[in-house]
XYZ file of C-alpha atoms in Angstrom:
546
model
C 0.000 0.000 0.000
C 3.111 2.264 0.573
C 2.964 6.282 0.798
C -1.274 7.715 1.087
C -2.797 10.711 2.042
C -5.104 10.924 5.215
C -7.751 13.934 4.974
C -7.770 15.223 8.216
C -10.344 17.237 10.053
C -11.802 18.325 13.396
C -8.780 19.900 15.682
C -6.927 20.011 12.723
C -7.754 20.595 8.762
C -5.544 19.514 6.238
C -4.092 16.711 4.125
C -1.319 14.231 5.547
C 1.003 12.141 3.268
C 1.559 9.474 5.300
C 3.102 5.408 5.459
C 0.257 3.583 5.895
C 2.901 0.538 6.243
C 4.838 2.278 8.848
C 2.843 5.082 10.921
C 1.264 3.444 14.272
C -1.986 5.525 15.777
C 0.523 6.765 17.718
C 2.853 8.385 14.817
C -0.228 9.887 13.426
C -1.692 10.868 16.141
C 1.529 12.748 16.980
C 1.584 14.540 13.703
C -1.644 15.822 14.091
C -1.454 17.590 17.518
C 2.320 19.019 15.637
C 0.091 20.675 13.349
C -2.795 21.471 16.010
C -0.569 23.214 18.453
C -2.230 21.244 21.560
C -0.115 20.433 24.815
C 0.408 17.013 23.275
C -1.091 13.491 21.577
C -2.651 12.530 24.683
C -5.335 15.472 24.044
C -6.315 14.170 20.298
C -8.847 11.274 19.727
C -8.661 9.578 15.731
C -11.984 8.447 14.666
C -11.802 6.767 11.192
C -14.922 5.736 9.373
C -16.471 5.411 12.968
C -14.504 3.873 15.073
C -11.727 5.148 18.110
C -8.408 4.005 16.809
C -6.243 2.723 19.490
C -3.132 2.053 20.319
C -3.017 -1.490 20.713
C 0.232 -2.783 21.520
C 1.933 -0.310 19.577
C 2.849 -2.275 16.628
C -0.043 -2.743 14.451
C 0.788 -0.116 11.214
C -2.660 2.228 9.985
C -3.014 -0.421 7.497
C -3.345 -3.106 9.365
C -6.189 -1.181 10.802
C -8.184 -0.882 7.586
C -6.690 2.920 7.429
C -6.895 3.441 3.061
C -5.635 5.976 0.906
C -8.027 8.784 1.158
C -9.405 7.866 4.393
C -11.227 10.915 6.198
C -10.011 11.137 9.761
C -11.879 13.058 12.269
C -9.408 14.523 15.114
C -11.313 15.822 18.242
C -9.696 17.350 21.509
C -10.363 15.166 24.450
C -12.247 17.431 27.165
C -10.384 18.098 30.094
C -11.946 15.476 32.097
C -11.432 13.030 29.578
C -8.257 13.861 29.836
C -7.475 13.477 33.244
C -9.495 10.866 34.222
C -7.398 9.206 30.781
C -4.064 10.446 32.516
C -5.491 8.630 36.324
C -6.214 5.331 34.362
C -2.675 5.231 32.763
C -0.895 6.123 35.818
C -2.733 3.543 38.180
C -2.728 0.625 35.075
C 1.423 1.724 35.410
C 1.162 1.431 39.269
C -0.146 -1.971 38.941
C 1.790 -3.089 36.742
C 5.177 -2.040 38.869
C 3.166 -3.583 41.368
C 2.796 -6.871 39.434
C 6.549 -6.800 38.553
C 7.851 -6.003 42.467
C 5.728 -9.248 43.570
C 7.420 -11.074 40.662
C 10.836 -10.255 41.548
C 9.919 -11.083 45.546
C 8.571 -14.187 44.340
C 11.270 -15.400 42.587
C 13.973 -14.732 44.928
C 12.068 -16.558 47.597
C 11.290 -19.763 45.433
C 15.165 -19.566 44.814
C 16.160 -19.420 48.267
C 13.759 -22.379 49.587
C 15.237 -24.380 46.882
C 18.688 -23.475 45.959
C 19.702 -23.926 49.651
C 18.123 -27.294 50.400
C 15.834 -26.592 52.999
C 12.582 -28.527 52.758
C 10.182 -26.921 50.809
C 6.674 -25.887 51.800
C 4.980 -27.416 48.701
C 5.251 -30.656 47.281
C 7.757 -30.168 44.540
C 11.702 -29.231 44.262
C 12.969 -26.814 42.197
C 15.705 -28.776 40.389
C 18.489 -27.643 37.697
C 18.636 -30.323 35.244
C 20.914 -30.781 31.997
C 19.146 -31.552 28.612
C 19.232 -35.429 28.788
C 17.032 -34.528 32.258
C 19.583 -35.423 34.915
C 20.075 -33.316 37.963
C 22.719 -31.149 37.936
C 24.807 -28.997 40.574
C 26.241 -25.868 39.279
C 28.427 -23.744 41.779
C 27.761 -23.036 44.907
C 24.424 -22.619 46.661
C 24.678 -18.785 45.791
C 25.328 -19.745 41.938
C 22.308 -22.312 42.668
C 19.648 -19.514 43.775
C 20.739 -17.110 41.120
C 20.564 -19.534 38.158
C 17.095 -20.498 39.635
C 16.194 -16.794 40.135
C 17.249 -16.039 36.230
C 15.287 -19.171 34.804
C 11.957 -18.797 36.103
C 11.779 -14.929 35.255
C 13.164 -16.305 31.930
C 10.454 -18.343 32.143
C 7.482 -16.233 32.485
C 9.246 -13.714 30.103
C 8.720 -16.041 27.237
C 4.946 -16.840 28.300
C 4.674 -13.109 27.915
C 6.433 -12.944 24.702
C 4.116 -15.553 23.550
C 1.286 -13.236 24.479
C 2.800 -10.291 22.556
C 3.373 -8.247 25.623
C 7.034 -7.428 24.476
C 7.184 -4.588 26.784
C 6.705 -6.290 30.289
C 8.795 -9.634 29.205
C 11.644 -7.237 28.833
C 11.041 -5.477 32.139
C 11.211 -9.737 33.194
C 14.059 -10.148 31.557
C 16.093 -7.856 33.099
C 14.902 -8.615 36.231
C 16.853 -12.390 34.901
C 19.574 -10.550 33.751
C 20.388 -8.928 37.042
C 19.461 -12.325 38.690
C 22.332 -14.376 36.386
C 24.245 -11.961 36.979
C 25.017 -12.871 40.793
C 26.137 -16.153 39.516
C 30.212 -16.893 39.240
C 31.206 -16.186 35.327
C 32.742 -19.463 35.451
C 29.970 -21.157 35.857
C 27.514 -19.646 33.787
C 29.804 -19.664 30.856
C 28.915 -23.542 31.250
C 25.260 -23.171 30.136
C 23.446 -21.419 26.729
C 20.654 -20.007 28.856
C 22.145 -16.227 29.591
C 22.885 -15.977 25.608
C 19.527 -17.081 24.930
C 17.974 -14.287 27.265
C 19.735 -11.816 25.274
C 18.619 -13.147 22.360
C 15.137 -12.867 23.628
C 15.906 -8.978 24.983
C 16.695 -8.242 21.300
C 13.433 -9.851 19.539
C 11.736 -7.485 22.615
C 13.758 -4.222 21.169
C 12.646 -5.673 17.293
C 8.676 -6.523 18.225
C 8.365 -3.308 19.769
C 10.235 -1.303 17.528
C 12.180 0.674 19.286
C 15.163 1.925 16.943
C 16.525 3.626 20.063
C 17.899 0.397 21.322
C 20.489 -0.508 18.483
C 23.651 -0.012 19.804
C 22.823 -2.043 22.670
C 21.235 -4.627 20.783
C 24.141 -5.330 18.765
C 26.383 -5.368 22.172
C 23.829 -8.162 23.072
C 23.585 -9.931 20.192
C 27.504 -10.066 19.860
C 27.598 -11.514 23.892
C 25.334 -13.831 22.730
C 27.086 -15.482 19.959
C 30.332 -15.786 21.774
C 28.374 -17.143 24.977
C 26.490 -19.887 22.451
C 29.586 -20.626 21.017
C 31.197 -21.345 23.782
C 28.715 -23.880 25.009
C 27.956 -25.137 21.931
C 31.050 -25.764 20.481
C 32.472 -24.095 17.429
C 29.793 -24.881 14.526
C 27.859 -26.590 17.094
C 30.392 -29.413 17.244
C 29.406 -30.111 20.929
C 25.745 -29.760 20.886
C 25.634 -31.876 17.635
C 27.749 -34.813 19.809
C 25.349 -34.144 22.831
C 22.422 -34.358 20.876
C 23.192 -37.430 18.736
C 23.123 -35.504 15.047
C 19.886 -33.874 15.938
C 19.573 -29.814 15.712
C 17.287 -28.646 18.143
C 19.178 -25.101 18.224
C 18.375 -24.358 14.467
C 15.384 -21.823 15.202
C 17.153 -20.458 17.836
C 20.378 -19.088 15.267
C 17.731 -18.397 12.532
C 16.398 -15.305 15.409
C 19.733 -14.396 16.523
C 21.038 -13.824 12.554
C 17.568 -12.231 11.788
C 18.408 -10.037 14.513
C 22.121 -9.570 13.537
C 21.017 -8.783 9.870
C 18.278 -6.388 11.144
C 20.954 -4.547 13.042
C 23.539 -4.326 10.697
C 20.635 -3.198 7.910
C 19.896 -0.182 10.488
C 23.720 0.791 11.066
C 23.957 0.789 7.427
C 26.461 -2.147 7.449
C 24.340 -3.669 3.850
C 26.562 -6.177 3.004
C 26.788 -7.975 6.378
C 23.224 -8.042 6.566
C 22.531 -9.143 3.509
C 24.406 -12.531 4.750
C 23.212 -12.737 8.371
C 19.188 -12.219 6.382
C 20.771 -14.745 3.958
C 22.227 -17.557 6.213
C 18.857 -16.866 8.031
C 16.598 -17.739 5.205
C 18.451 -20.595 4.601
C 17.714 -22.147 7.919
C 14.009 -20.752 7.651
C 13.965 -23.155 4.526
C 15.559 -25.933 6.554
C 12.581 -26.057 9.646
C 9.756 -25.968 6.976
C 8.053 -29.068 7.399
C 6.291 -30.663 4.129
C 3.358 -31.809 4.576
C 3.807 -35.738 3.865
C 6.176 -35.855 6.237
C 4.010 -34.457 8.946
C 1.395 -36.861 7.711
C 2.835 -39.653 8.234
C 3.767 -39.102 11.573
C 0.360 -38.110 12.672
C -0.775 -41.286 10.878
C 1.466 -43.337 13.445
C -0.163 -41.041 16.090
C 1.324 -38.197 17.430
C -0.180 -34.693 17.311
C 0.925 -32.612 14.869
C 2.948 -30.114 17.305
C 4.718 -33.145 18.905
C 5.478 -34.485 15.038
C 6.514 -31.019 13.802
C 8.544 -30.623 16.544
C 10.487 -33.437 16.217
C 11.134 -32.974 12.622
C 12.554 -29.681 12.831
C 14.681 -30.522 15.590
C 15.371 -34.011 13.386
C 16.244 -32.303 10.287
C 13.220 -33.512 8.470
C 14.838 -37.099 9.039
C 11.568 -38.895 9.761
C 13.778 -41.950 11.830
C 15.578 -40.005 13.916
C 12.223 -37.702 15.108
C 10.470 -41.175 15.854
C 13.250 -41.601 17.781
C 12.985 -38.200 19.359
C 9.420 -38.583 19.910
C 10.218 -42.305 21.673
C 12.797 -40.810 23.587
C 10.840 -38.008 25.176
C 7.503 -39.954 25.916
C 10.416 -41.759 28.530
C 11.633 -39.149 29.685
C 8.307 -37.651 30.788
C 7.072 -41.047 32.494
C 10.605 -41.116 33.872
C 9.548 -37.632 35.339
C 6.571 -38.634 36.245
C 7.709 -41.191 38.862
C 10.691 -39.578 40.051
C 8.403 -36.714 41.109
C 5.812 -38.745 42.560
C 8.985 -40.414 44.481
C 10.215 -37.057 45.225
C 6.379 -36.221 46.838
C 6.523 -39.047 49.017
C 10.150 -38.275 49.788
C 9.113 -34.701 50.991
C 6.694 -36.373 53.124
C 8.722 -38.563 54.655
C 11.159 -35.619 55.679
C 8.501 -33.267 56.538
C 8.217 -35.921 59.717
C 11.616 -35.562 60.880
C 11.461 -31.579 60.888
C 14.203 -29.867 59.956
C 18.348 -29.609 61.988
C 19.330 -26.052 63.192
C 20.209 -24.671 59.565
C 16.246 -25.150 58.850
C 17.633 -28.628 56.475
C 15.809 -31.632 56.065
C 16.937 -35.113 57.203
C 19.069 -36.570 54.449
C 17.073 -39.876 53.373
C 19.994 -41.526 51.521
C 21.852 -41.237 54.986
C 19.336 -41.997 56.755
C 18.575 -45.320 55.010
C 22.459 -45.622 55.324
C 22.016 -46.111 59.097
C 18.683 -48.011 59.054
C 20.558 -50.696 56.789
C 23.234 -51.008 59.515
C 20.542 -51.682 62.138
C 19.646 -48.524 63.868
C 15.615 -47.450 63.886
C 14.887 -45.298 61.560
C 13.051 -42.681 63.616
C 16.209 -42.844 66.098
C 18.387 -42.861 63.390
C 16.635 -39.646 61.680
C 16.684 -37.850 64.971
C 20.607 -37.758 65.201
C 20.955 -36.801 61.753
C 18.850 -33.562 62.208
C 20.248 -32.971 65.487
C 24.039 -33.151 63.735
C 23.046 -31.160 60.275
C 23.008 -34.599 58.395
C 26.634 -35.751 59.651
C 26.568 -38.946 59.356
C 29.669 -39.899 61.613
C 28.464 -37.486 64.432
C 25.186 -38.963 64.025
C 26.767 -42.222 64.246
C 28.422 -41.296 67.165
C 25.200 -40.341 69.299
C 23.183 -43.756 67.967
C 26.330 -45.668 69.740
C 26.574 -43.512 72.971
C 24.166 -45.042 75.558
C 24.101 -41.923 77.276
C 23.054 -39.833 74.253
C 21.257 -42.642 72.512
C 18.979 -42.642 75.586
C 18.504 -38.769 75.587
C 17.950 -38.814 71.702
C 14.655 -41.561 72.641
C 13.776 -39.437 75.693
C 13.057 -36.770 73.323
C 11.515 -38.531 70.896
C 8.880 -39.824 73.101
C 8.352 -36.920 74.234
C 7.086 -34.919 71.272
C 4.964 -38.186 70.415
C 3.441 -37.547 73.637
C 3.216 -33.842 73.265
C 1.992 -34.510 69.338
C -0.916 -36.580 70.882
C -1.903 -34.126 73.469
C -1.890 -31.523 70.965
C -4.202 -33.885 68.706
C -6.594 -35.015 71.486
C -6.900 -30.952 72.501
C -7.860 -30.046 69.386
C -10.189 -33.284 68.595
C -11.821 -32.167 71.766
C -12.751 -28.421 70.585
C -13.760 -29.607 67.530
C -16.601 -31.618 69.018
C -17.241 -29.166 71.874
C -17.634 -26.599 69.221
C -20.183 -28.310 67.930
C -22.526 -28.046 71.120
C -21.444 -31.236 73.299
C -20.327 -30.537 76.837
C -16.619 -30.584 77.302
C -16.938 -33.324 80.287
C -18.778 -35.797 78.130
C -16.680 -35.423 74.900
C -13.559 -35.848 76.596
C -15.245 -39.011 78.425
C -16.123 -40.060 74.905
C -12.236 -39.432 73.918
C -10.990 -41.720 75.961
C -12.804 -43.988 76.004
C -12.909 -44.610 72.108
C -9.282 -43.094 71.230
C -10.478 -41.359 67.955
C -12.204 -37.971 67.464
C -14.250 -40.067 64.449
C -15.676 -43.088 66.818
C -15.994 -40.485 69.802
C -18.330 -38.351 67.386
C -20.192 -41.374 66.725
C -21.533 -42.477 69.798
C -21.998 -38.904 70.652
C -24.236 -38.686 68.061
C -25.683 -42.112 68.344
C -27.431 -40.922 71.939
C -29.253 -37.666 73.347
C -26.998 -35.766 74.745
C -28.787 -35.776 78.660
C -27.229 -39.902 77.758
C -23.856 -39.500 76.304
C -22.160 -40.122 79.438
C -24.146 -43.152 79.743
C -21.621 -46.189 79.898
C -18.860 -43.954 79.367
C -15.766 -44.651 82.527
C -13.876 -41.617 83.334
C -11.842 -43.801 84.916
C -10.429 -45.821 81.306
C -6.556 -44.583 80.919
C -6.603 -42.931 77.561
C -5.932 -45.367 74.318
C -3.688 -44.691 71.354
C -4.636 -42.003 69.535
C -2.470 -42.430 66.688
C -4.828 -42.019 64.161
C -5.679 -38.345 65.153
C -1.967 -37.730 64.189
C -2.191 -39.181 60.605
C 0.609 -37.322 58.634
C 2.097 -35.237 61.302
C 4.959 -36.524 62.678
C 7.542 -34.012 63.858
C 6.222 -30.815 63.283
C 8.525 -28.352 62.062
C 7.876 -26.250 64.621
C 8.725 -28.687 67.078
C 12.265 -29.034 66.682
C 15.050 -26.705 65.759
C 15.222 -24.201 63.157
C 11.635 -25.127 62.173
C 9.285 -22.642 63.565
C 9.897 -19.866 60.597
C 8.212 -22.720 57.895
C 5.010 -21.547 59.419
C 6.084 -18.478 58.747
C 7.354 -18.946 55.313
C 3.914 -20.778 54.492
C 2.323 -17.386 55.697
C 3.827 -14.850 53.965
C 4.627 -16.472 50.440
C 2.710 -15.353 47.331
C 1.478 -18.460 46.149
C -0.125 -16.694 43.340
C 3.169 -15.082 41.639
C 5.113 -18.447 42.528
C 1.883 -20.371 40.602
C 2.641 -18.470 37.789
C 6.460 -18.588 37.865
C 6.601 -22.133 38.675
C 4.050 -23.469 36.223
C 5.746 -22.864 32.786
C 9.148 -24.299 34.442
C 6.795 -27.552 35.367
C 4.988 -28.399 32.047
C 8.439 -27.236 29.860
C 10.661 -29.608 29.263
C 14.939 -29.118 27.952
C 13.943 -28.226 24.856
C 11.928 -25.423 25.295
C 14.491 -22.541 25.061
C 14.955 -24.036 21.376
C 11.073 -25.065 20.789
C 10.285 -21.432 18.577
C 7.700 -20.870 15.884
C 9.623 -19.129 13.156
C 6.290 -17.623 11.270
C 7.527 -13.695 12.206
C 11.122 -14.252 11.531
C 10.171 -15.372 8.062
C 8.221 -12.532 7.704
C 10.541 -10.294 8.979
C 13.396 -11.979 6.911
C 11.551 -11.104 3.812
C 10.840 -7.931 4.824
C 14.340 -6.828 5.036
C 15.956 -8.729 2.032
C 13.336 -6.646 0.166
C 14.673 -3.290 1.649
C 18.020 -4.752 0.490
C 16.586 -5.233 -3.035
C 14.670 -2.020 -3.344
């Protein structure tokens, strides 16, 4: 559609030449309070052929709104209360959304700490760094641990937001990850692609939304990123292609980055160097297209087509090798599946011990060390929280009548204190529900469970329900009011602040940070849908042509 002229009217008469490929409502709307002489473009309103145009997101051009050659566009001055109560909106929707971002950041640095440090966690998952063939990994030090943690769930939930087309608040997320990777030791994250790939992802922000005021920095990025991707990946990919077993999975991933170089280089006038970065691009554009029989057939053996297409791209089209994929990574996830069910129970099992001094967990591989030489397991567990998980110290108490004796002192103890606590609160429960306190704690003993007690309370009028009941009947075992207890955390040291931790965490924000990082998988950074790169790549090889 190219160059058109906009008849203007309203706050402003006149004719505009105009890109109708290029000018935003915003551009426009800029040009006509220029020639208006108002305060500025928040006081103009466009109405084309009866309708508000609006900003959007900022990047849809006039054409893309209908806007034609010709069009008559009626300007009118907001009022002043339009105004304002326009300005109050923006500044509160801004307010919220710094809001949004601060809970975010708190979020994520929480999460990190809980699991980075290896203190048991108040949900029923770990936070895990894993490599791509899904093993767990430990990279540097606990502090390296939280801020690689930190850096990949805001990558995270910057790509959900990319995906959404909110390009300006998954870069205000990715910088948040920036400044979280960069806490870690160089050394160590010079062992992983994932800080590259963030500044990758910064760049296709700058490009979506663009902003030509970011180029110099974008090519500083770009350029970090090549020489971090390199670096992990080997020279020509040479390690990832060992790793991977022939397979390219990082293919879409080098088709953005040398869209991005080319786009760069076009804008600092460098032509020839992005002609090949746009070239070498296309090329691998070409490469992930799937055909169609191929996609077929897979879907005839029965996967769905994103699975199939997935594979194939990442396969190089080679239809064995993305069965092969597609075998591989059904195992994985079933492998998943169990270890994180075993993981659950394992959680559960700790949660009973409490937690040592440092606020750790009982170490279950050392525990089950000591119950396989012959030591109870709930003695055994109690001397490894009481000596942070040292096994020899631990050792050393389990062999020391003395201590041994004090460790099952204690123990008894807090089982009777645990019961107490359960019978108390069985008995409000039911005296809460109208029964006199004398006759339910009659009941309580003598039938050991809040459940059977309720029963027969019910089962009589209450002027009866001390009928048969004998005060004098030494309480039973009332284990089953204690079902999944155990140790309390706030029963032994270091554990009381869980509570607290339970209290004050935003379950909401870590939700939303932790559920991408659960349902992705080690391919995800790579896993990108190339339809506005090709678009984009064709865009610019034009403006090379032209």
């Amino acid at each position: 559609m190219g160059t058109g002229k906009l008849r203007i009217g309203g706050a402003w008469s006149g004719v505009l030449e105009v890109e109708l490929d290029e000018w935003t409502v915003a551009t426009l709307r800029e040009e006509v309070a220029k020639k208006s002489g108002l305060v500025g473009p928040h006081c103009i309103n466009l109405i084309c052929a009866g309708r508000v145009l609006r900003d959007g997101d900022g990047t849809e051009k006039l054409s893309q709104l209908g806007v034609k050659n010709n069009a008559k566009i009626l300007a009118s001055k907001v009022s002043t209360d339009q105004e304002g109560n326009s300005l109050k909106e923006e500044f509160l929707a801004e307010e919220e959304r710094s809001k949004r971002l601060s809970r975010l950041k708190a979020a994520a640095t929480s999460l990190a700490s809980r699991h980075a440090g290896g203190s048991l966690p108040v949900e029923d998952f770990n936070l895990e760094l894993e490599n791509q063939s899904g093993e767990k990994v430990q990279l540097g030090d606990e502090t390296d641990q939280r801020a690689i943690m930190m850096g990949l769930m805001l990558h995270a939930n910057a790509k959900t937001l990319i995906k959404r087309q909110q390009y300006k608040d998954a870069l205000e997320v990715l910088t948040m990850g920036e400044e979280a990777f960069s806490l870690c030791d160089p050394k160590v994250i010079e062992m992983v692609d994932n800080v590259s790939i963030l500044q990758i992802d910064m760049v296709w922000c700058y490009f979506m939304l663009h902003d030509i005021s970011w180029l110099s920095v974008a090519g500083i990025r770009l350029a970090k990123a090549r020489e971090g991707i390199e670096r992990a990946h080997g020279k020509e990919s040479s390690r990832m292609r060992v790793l991977q077993g022939g397979r390219y999975p990082e293919l879409a991933l080098y088709l953005r980055l040398q869209l991005l170089e080319g786009v760069v280089a076009y804008h600092s006038g460098q032509l020839q160097k992005s002609k090949e970065a746009l070239t070498a691009a296309q090329a691998k554009y070409t490469q992930l297209q799937v055909p169609d029989e191929t996609l077929s057939l897979l879907m005839s053996m029965g996967y769905k087509a994103r699975d199939a297409k997935r594979a194939l791209r990442m396969s190089n089209q080679d239809v064995g090798s993305a069965v092969d994929f597609l075998v591989e990574e059904k195992a994985k996830k079933e492998r998943k599946r169990e270890e994180d069910l075993q993981r659950q129970q394992d959680i559960l099992e700790q949660k009973k011990y409490g937690t040592t001094p440092l606020r750790k967990p009982v170490d279950l591989q050392k525990l089950n060390e000591l119950v396989s030489i012959g030591f109870e397991k709930e003695l055994a567990a109690e001397a490894l929280r009481r000596n942070e998980n040292d096994t020899q110290k631990a050792l050393d108490d389990l062999t020391n009548p003395e201590t041994n004796s004090v460790i099952q002192i204690d123990i008894e103890s807090r089982k009777r204190k645990r019961l107490h606590q359960a019978a108390s609160a069985a008995s409000e429960e039911l005296v809460s529900m109208g029964f006199p306190r004398a006759i339910v704690d009659a009941a309580l003993r003598r039938f050991g469970t809040q459940e059977q007690a309720l029963n027969h309370l019910l089962g009589q009028p209450i002027t009866n329900a001390a009928a048969g009941v004998n005060p004098s009947i030494p309480p039973l075992n009332m284990s089953s009011l204690d079902a999944g207890q155990g140790v309390g955390a706030k029963e032994v040291g270091g554990g009381s602040s869980t509570q607290k931790e339970i209290e004050d965490r935003d379950a909401e924000m870590e939700e939303e940070l932790t559920g991408e990082l659960l349902k992705g998988d080690a391919y995800s950074d790579y896993d990108i849908d190339v339809t506005l790169e090709g678009e984009a790549i064709n865009e610019y090889l034009a403006k090379l042509a032209g």
